[in-house]
PDB file of C-alpha atoms in Angstrom:
ATOM      1  CA  MET X   1      22.260   3.571 -15.514  1.00  0.00           C
ATOM      2  CA  ARG X   2      18.903   5.014 -14.396  1.00  0.00           C
ATOM      3  CA  ARG X   3      17.158   3.361 -17.339  1.00  0.00           C
ATOM      4  CA  ALA X   4      18.594  -0.044 -16.365  1.00  0.00           C
ATOM      5  CA  ILE X   5      17.417   0.418 -12.777  1.00  0.00           C
ATOM      6  CA  ARG X   6      13.979   1.503 -14.000  1.00  0.00           C
ATOM      7  CA  ILE X   7      13.753  -1.594 -16.223  1.00  0.00           C
ATOM      8  CA  ARG X   8      14.750  -3.860 -13.312  1.00  0.00           C
ATOM      9  CA  VAL X   9      12.157  -2.236 -11.051  1.00  0.00           C
ATOM     10  CA  THR X  10       9.492  -2.585 -13.757  1.00  0.00           C
ATOM     11  CA  ILE X  11      10.330  -6.258 -14.303  1.00  0.00           C
ATOM     12  CA  SER X  12      10.361  -6.865 -10.555  1.00  0.00           C
ATOM     13  CA  HIS X  13       6.992  -5.121 -10.205  1.00  0.00           C
ATOM     14  CA  PHE X  14       5.526  -7.163 -13.075  1.00  0.00           C
ATOM     15  CA  LEU X  15       6.735 -10.448 -11.569  1.00  0.00           C
ATOM     16  CA  SER X  16       5.299  -9.579  -8.167  1.00  0.00           C
ATOM     17  CA  LEU X  17       1.954  -8.779  -9.822  1.00  0.00           C
ATOM     18  CA  LEU X  18       1.987 -12.183 -11.512  1.00  0.00           C
ATOM     19  CA  LEU X  19       2.578 -13.847  -8.153  1.00  0.00           C
ATOM     20  CA  PHE X  20      -0.152 -11.699  -6.653  1.00  0.00           C
ATOM     21  CA  ALA X  21      -2.556 -12.722  -9.439  1.00  0.00           C
ATOM     22  CA  ALA X  22      -1.947 -16.384  -8.703  1.00  0.00           C
ATOM     23  CA  SER X  23      -2.906 -15.837  -5.071  1.00  0.00           C
ATOM     24  CA  LEU X  24      -6.185 -14.083  -5.982  1.00  0.00           C
ATOM     25  CA  PRO X  25      -8.267 -16.325  -8.265  1.00  0.00           C
ATOM     26  CA  ALA X  26     -10.751 -14.443 -10.403  1.00  0.00           C
ATOM     27  CA  GLN X  27     -13.521 -16.931  -9.786  1.00  0.00           C
ATOM     28  CA  HIS X  28     -15.137 -18.211  -6.634  1.00  0.00           C
ATOM     29  CA  THR X  29     -15.460 -21.947  -6.145  1.00  0.00           C
ATOM     30  CA  THR X  30     -17.653 -23.191  -3.420  1.00  0.00           C
ATOM     31  CA  SER X  31     -19.151 -26.570  -3.283  1.00  0.00           C
ATOM     32  CA  PRO X  32     -21.942 -27.521  -0.914  1.00  0.00           C
ATOM     33  CA  LYS X  33     -19.645 -30.021   0.804  1.00  0.00           C
ATOM     34  CA  SER X  34     -16.659 -27.687   1.263  1.00  0.00           C
ATOM     35  CA  ALA X  35     -18.842 -24.813   2.492  1.00  0.00           C
ATOM     36  CA  LYS X  36     -19.722 -26.833   5.599  1.00  0.00           C
ATOM     37  CA  SER X  37     -16.192 -27.801   6.540  1.00  0.00           C
ATOM     38  CA  ASP X  38     -12.762 -26.729   5.432  1.00  0.00           C
ATOM     39  CA  THR X  39     -11.120 -30.118   5.792  1.00  0.00           C
ATOM     40  CA  LYS X  40      -9.562 -29.870   2.312  1.00  0.00           C
ATOM     41  CA  PRO X  41      -6.798 -27.285   2.411  1.00  0.00           C
ATOM     42  CA  GLU X  42      -6.169 -27.606  -1.330  1.00  0.00           C
ATOM     43  CA  GLU X  43      -8.518 -27.101  -4.241  1.00  0.00           C
ATOM     44  CA  PRO X  44      -9.371 -30.224  -6.284  1.00  0.00           C
ATOM     45  CA  GLN X  45      -7.600 -30.617  -9.635  1.00  0.00           C
ATOM     46  CA  LEU X  46     -10.898 -30.494 -11.542  1.00  0.00           C
ATOM     47  CA  ALA X  47     -11.780 -27.116  -9.975  1.00  0.00           C
ATOM     48  CA  ARG X  48      -8.371 -25.725 -11.000  1.00  0.00           C
ATOM     49  CA  GLU X  49      -8.932 -26.974 -14.562  1.00  0.00           C
ATOM     50  CA  ILE X  50     -12.401 -25.387 -14.699  1.00  0.00           C
ATOM     51  CA  ARG X  51     -11.036 -22.074 -13.394  1.00  0.00           C
ATOM     52  CA  HIS X  52      -8.282 -22.159 -16.017  1.00  0.00           C
ATOM     53  CA  GLN X  53     -10.737 -22.897 -18.852  1.00  0.00           C
ATOM     54  CA  LEU X  54     -12.904 -19.945 -17.800  1.00  0.00           C
ATOM     55  CA  PHE X  55      -9.951 -17.598 -17.376  1.00  0.00           C
ATOM     56  CA  VAL X  56      -8.599 -18.217 -20.899  1.00  0.00           C
ATOM     57  CA  LEU X  57     -11.927 -17.789 -22.702  1.00  0.00           C
ATOM     58  CA  PRO X  58     -11.682 -15.386 -25.651  1.00  0.00           C
ATOM     59  CA  TYR X  59     -13.189 -11.977 -24.861  1.00  0.00           C
ATOM     60  CA  TYR X  60     -13.503 -12.676 -21.107  1.00  0.00           C
ATOM     61  CA  SER X  61     -12.874  -9.263 -19.593  1.00  0.00           C
ATOM     62  CA  VAL X  62     -13.157  -7.049 -16.554  1.00  0.00           C
ATOM     63  CA  PHE X  63     -16.807  -6.440 -17.540  1.00  0.00           C
ATOM     64  CA  ASP X  64     -17.711 -10.148 -17.374  1.00  0.00           C
ATOM     65  CA  TYR X  65     -17.812 -12.385 -14.334  1.00  0.00           C
ATOM     66  CA  ILE X  66     -18.232 -16.146 -14.439  1.00  0.00           C
ATOM     67  CA  ALA X  67     -18.198 -18.193 -11.249  1.00  0.00           C
ATOM     68  CA  PHE X  68     -18.850 -21.878 -10.736  1.00  0.00           C
ATOM     69  CA  THR X  69     -19.770 -24.457  -8.156  1.00  0.00           C
ATOM     70  CA  LEU X  70     -18.587 -28.019  -8.357  1.00  0.00           C
ATOM     71  CA  ASP X  71     -20.591 -30.834  -6.816  1.00  0.00           C
ATOM     72  CA  ALA X  72     -18.734 -34.094  -7.487  1.00  0.00           C
ATOM     73  CA  ASP X  73     -18.697 -34.123 -11.329  1.00  0.00           C
ATOM     74  CA  LYS X  74     -21.551 -31.628 -11.866  1.00  0.00           C
ATOM     75  CA  VAL X  75     -20.753 -27.975 -12.577  1.00  0.00           C
ATOM     76  CA  THR X  76     -23.049 -24.973 -12.247  1.00  0.00           C
ATOM     77  CA  LEU X  77     -21.955 -21.771 -13.967  1.00  0.00           C
ATOM     78  CA  THR X  78     -23.229 -18.410 -12.706  1.00  0.00           C
ATOM     79  CA  GLY X  79     -22.397 -14.788 -13.367  1.00  0.00           C
ATOM     80  CA  TYR X  80     -22.775 -12.123 -16.027  1.00  0.00           C
ATOM     81  CA  VAL X  81     -21.366 -11.642 -19.523  1.00  0.00           C
ATOM     82  CA  LEU X  82     -21.687  -9.016 -22.231  1.00  0.00           C
ATOM     83  CA  ARG X  83     -21.679 -11.460 -25.179  1.00  0.00           C
ATOM     84  CA  PRO X  84     -24.015 -14.453 -25.670  1.00  0.00           C
ATOM     85  CA  THR X  85     -21.118 -16.275 -27.352  1.00  0.00           C
ATOM     86  CA  LEU X  86     -19.080 -16.017 -24.147  1.00  0.00           C
ATOM     87  CA  LYS X  87     -21.852 -17.770 -22.213  1.00  0.00           C
ATOM     88  CA  ALA X  88     -21.946 -20.584 -24.795  1.00  0.00           C
ATOM     89  CA  ASN X  89     -18.145 -20.821 -24.968  1.00  0.00           C
ATOM     90  CA  ALA X  90     -17.893 -21.095 -21.168  1.00  0.00           C
ATOM     91  CA  GLU X  91     -20.318 -24.004 -21.133  1.00  0.00           C
ATOM     92  CA  GLY X  92     -18.529 -25.728 -24.019  1.00  0.00           C
ATOM     93  CA  ALA X  93     -15.088 -25.293 -22.447  1.00  0.00           C
ATOM     94  CA  VAL X  94     -16.203 -26.768 -19.121  1.00  0.00           C
ATOM     95  CA  LYS X  95     -18.141 -29.630 -20.764  1.00  0.00           C
ATOM     96  CA  SER X  96     -14.996 -30.610 -22.663  1.00  0.00           C
ATOM     97  CA  LEU X  97     -13.087 -31.347 -19.457  1.00  0.00           C
ATOM     98  CA  GLU X  98     -12.551 -34.951 -18.449  1.00  0.00           C
ATOM     99  CA  GLY X  99     -14.387 -35.622 -15.202  1.00  0.00           C
ATOM    100  CA  VAL X 100     -17.301 -33.240 -15.868  1.00  0.00           C
ATOM    101  CA  SER X 101     -20.579 -35.122 -16.377  1.00  0.00           C
ATOM    102  CA  SER X 102     -22.940 -32.147 -16.708  1.00  0.00           C
ATOM    103  CA  VAL X 103     -22.957 -28.351 -16.847  1.00  0.00           C
ATOM    104  CA  LYS X 104     -25.866 -26.193 -15.744  1.00  0.00           C
ATOM    105  CA  ASN X 105     -25.388 -22.764 -17.314  1.00  0.00           C
ATOM    106  CA  LEU X 106     -27.063 -19.987 -15.295  1.00  0.00           C
ATOM    107  CA  VAL X 107     -24.838 -17.211 -16.661  1.00  0.00           C
ATOM    108  CA  GLU X 108     -26.879 -14.098 -17.496  1.00  0.00           C
ATOM    109  CA  VAL X 109     -26.230 -12.149 -20.690  1.00  0.00           C
ATOM    110  CA  LEU X 110     -26.403  -8.442 -19.858  1.00  0.00           C
ATOM    111  CA  PRO X 111     -28.723  -6.342 -22.041  1.00  0.00           C
ATOM    112  CA  LYS X 112     -27.113  -4.070 -24.624  1.00  0.00           C
ATOM    113  CA  SER X 113     -27.155  -0.479 -23.469  1.00  0.00           C
ATOM    114  CA  PRO X 114     -25.072   2.436 -24.782  1.00  0.00           C
ATOM    115  CA  SER X 115     -25.494   4.288 -21.474  1.00  0.00           C
ATOM    116  CA  ASP X 116     -24.302   1.249 -19.489  1.00  0.00           C
ATOM    117  CA  ASP X 117     -21.285   1.020 -21.836  1.00  0.00           C
ATOM    118  CA  GLU X 118     -20.401   4.623 -20.969  1.00  0.00           C
ATOM    119  CA  PHE X 119     -20.831   3.925 -17.248  1.00  0.00           C
ATOM    120  CA  ARG X 120     -18.628   0.795 -17.527  1.00  0.00           C
ATOM    121  CA  ARG X 121     -15.768   2.832 -18.935  1.00  0.00           C
ATOM    122  CA  ALA X 122     -16.236   5.601 -16.358  1.00  0.00           C
ATOM    123  CA  VAL X 123     -16.364   3.165 -13.419  1.00  0.00           C
ATOM    124  CA  TYR X 124     -13.308   1.335 -14.779  1.00  0.00           C
ATOM    125  CA  ARG X 125     -11.340   4.582 -14.915  1.00  0.00           C
ATOM    126  CA  SER X 126     -12.537   5.667 -11.486  1.00  0.00           C
ATOM    127  CA  ILE X 127     -11.495   2.402  -9.827  1.00  0.00           C
ATOM    128  CA  PHE X 128      -8.293   1.550 -11.667  1.00  0.00           C
ATOM    129  CA  GLU X 129      -6.851   5.059 -11.891  1.00  0.00           C
ATOM    130  CA  ASP X 130      -6.853   5.177  -8.085  1.00  0.00           C
ATOM    131  CA  SER X 131      -3.266   4.832  -6.852  1.00  0.00           C
ATOM    132  CA  THR X 132      -4.228   2.115  -4.347  1.00  0.00           C
ATOM    133  CA  LEU X 133      -6.368   0.020  -6.696  1.00  0.00           C
ATOM    134  CA  GLN X 134      -4.391   0.426  -9.920  1.00  0.00           C
ATOM    135  CA  ARG X 135      -2.272  -2.655  -9.175  1.00  0.00           C
ATOM    136  CA  TYR X 136      -5.385  -4.779  -9.755  1.00  0.00           C
ATOM    137  CA  ALA X 137      -5.680  -3.442 -13.334  1.00  0.00           C
ATOM    138  CA  ALA X 138      -2.198  -4.639 -14.320  1.00  0.00           C
ATOM    139  CA  LEU X 139      -3.376  -8.230 -14.644  1.00  0.00           C
ATOM    140  CA  GLU X 140      -4.577  -9.718 -17.954  1.00  0.00           C
ATOM    141  CA  VAL X 141      -8.076 -10.089 -16.502  1.00  0.00           C
ATOM    142  CA  PRO X 142      -8.309  -7.842 -13.432  1.00  0.00           C
ATOM    143  CA  VAL X 143      -9.500  -9.528 -10.234  1.00  0.00           C
ATOM    144  CA  ILE X 144     -12.034  -6.755  -9.695  1.00  0.00           C
ATOM    145  CA  HIS X 145     -14.896  -7.267 -12.145  1.00  0.00           C
ATOM    146  CA  ILE X 146     -17.338  -4.457 -12.951  1.00  0.00           C
ATOM    147  CA  ILE X 147     -20.865  -5.579 -13.782  1.00  0.00           C
ATOM    148  CA  LEU X 148     -23.226  -2.831 -14.863  1.00  0.00           C
ATOM    149  CA  ARG X 149     -26.954  -3.162 -15.477  1.00  0.00           C
ATOM    150  CA  ASN X 150     -29.368  -0.248 -15.847  1.00  0.00           C
ATOM    151  CA  GLY X 151     -26.965   2.148 -14.137  1.00  0.00           C
ATOM    152  CA  GLU X 152     -26.350  -0.133 -11.142  1.00  0.00           C
ATOM    153  CA  VAL X 153     -22.830  -1.407 -10.474  1.00  0.00           C
ATOM    154  CA  THR X 154     -21.979  -4.792  -8.965  1.00  0.00           C
ATOM    155  CA  LEU X 155     -18.343  -5.425  -8.043  1.00  0.00           C
ATOM    156  CA  GLU X 156     -17.206  -9.062  -8.100  1.00  0.00           C
ATOM    157  CA  GLY X 157     -13.840 -10.674  -7.452  1.00  0.00           C
ATOM    158  CA  ALA X 158     -11.339 -10.221  -4.649  1.00  0.00           C
ATOM    159  CA  VAL X 159      -9.012  -7.727  -2.989  1.00  0.00           C
ATOM    160  CA  LEU X 160      -6.450  -8.028  -0.217  1.00  0.00           C
ATOM    161  CA  THR X 161      -7.982  -5.773   2.448  1.00  0.00           C
ATOM    162  CA  GLU X 162     -11.276  -4.391   3.766  1.00  0.00           C
ATOM    163  CA  ALA X 163      -9.934  -0.881   3.117  1.00  0.00           C
ATOM    164  CA  GLU X 164      -9.484  -1.696  -0.592  1.00  0.00           C
ATOM    165  CA  LYS X 165     -12.971  -3.174  -0.717  1.00  0.00           C
ATOM    166  CA  SER X 166     -14.444   0.014   0.764  1.00  0.00           C
ATOM    167  CA  LEU X 167     -12.339   2.178  -1.531  1.00  0.00           C
ATOM    168  CA  ALA X 168     -13.622   0.303  -4.605  1.00  0.00           C
ATOM    169  CA  THR X 169     -17.204   1.000  -3.500  1.00  0.00           C
ATOM    170  CA  THR X 170     -16.451   4.678  -2.939  1.00  0.00           C
ATOM    171  CA  ARG X 171     -14.730   5.031  -6.305  1.00  0.00           C
ATOM    172  CA  ALA X 172     -17.571   3.293  -8.202  1.00  0.00           C
ATOM    173  CA  ALA X 173     -20.236   5.353  -6.412  1.00  0.00           C
ATOM    174  CA  SER X 174     -18.401   8.588  -7.279  1.00  0.00           C
ATOM    175  CA  VAL X 175     -19.206   8.174 -10.996  1.00  0.00           C
ATOM    176  CA  SER X 176     -21.946  10.592 -11.985  1.00  0.00           C
ATOM    177  CA  GLY X 177     -25.122   8.789 -13.053  1.00  0.00           C
ATOM    178  CA  VAL X 178     -24.461   5.513 -11.232  1.00  0.00           C
ATOM    179  CA  SER X 179     -27.648   4.711  -9.332  1.00  0.00           C
ATOM    180  CA  GLY X 180     -26.170   2.227  -6.839  1.00  0.00           C
ATOM    181  CA  VAL X 181     -23.213  -0.017  -5.998  1.00  0.00           C
ATOM    182  CA  LYS X 182     -23.352  -3.573  -4.673  1.00  0.00           C
ATOM    183  CA  ASN X 183     -19.947  -4.749  -3.496  1.00  0.00           C
ATOM    184  CA  ASN X 184     -19.507  -8.546  -3.593  1.00  0.00           C
ATOM    185  CA  LEU X 185     -15.709  -8.378  -3.444  1.00  0.00           C
ATOM    186  CA  ALA X 186     -14.171 -11.011  -1.209  1.00  0.00           C
ATOM    187  CA  VAL X 187     -11.282 -10.039   1.057  1.00  0.00           C
ATOM    188  CA  ARG X 188      -8.527 -12.609   0.645  1.00  0.00           C
ATOM    189  CA  PRO X 189      -5.237 -11.866   2.366  1.00  0.00           C
ATOM    190  CA  LYS X 190      -2.193 -13.442   0.735  1.00  0.00           C
ATOM    191  CA  GLY X 191      -2.020 -17.131   1.495  1.00  0.00           C
ATOM    192  CA  ALA X 192      -5.701 -17.429   2.416  1.00  0.00           C
ATOM    193  CA  PRO X 193      -7.610 -20.392   0.950  1.00  0.00           C
ATOM    194  CA  SER X 194      -9.628 -19.582  -2.175  1.00  0.00           C
ATOM    195  CA  ASN X 195     -12.998 -20.802  -0.851  1.00  0.00           C
TER     196      ASN X 195
END
């Protein structure tokens, strides 16, 4: 009986996390036109397709972050990746979409560094083992992305509250050897528009 209840609770928790993931897109989309006025309450179809193509890229992980801007049919990719192939695959995936005329790829490939690899794992554990933030780790690609370069951490993505944003900074800064933390996490309450 208890096992059946535990299974139901686990399934319920998993389904609520899936719904939560849909409300917190992993990428930011801002176009010069929409930044000035929020007259469009819904994201354009092409932007949703681009976001999907980026999200399903092989090897796209919590340690990579690819964002894009869409200006009519022109796409600019920005962010950070660990593998050069991921940068190339992102450009190819977006170029293949109908309605995209050009892709400017400004994604930066992070330098290989064994010490940064150790820090990545330590920061990951520090953030996602926290009881408040662990729900963000349950997603296929967590919405909090950890970018590490030369001992400096940059947090990208989104959380639901300012308190969670502050907590993520505190947890990342608590890792011994981290020289600084830049928190670019957006605060997006449930139901808030993605841009």
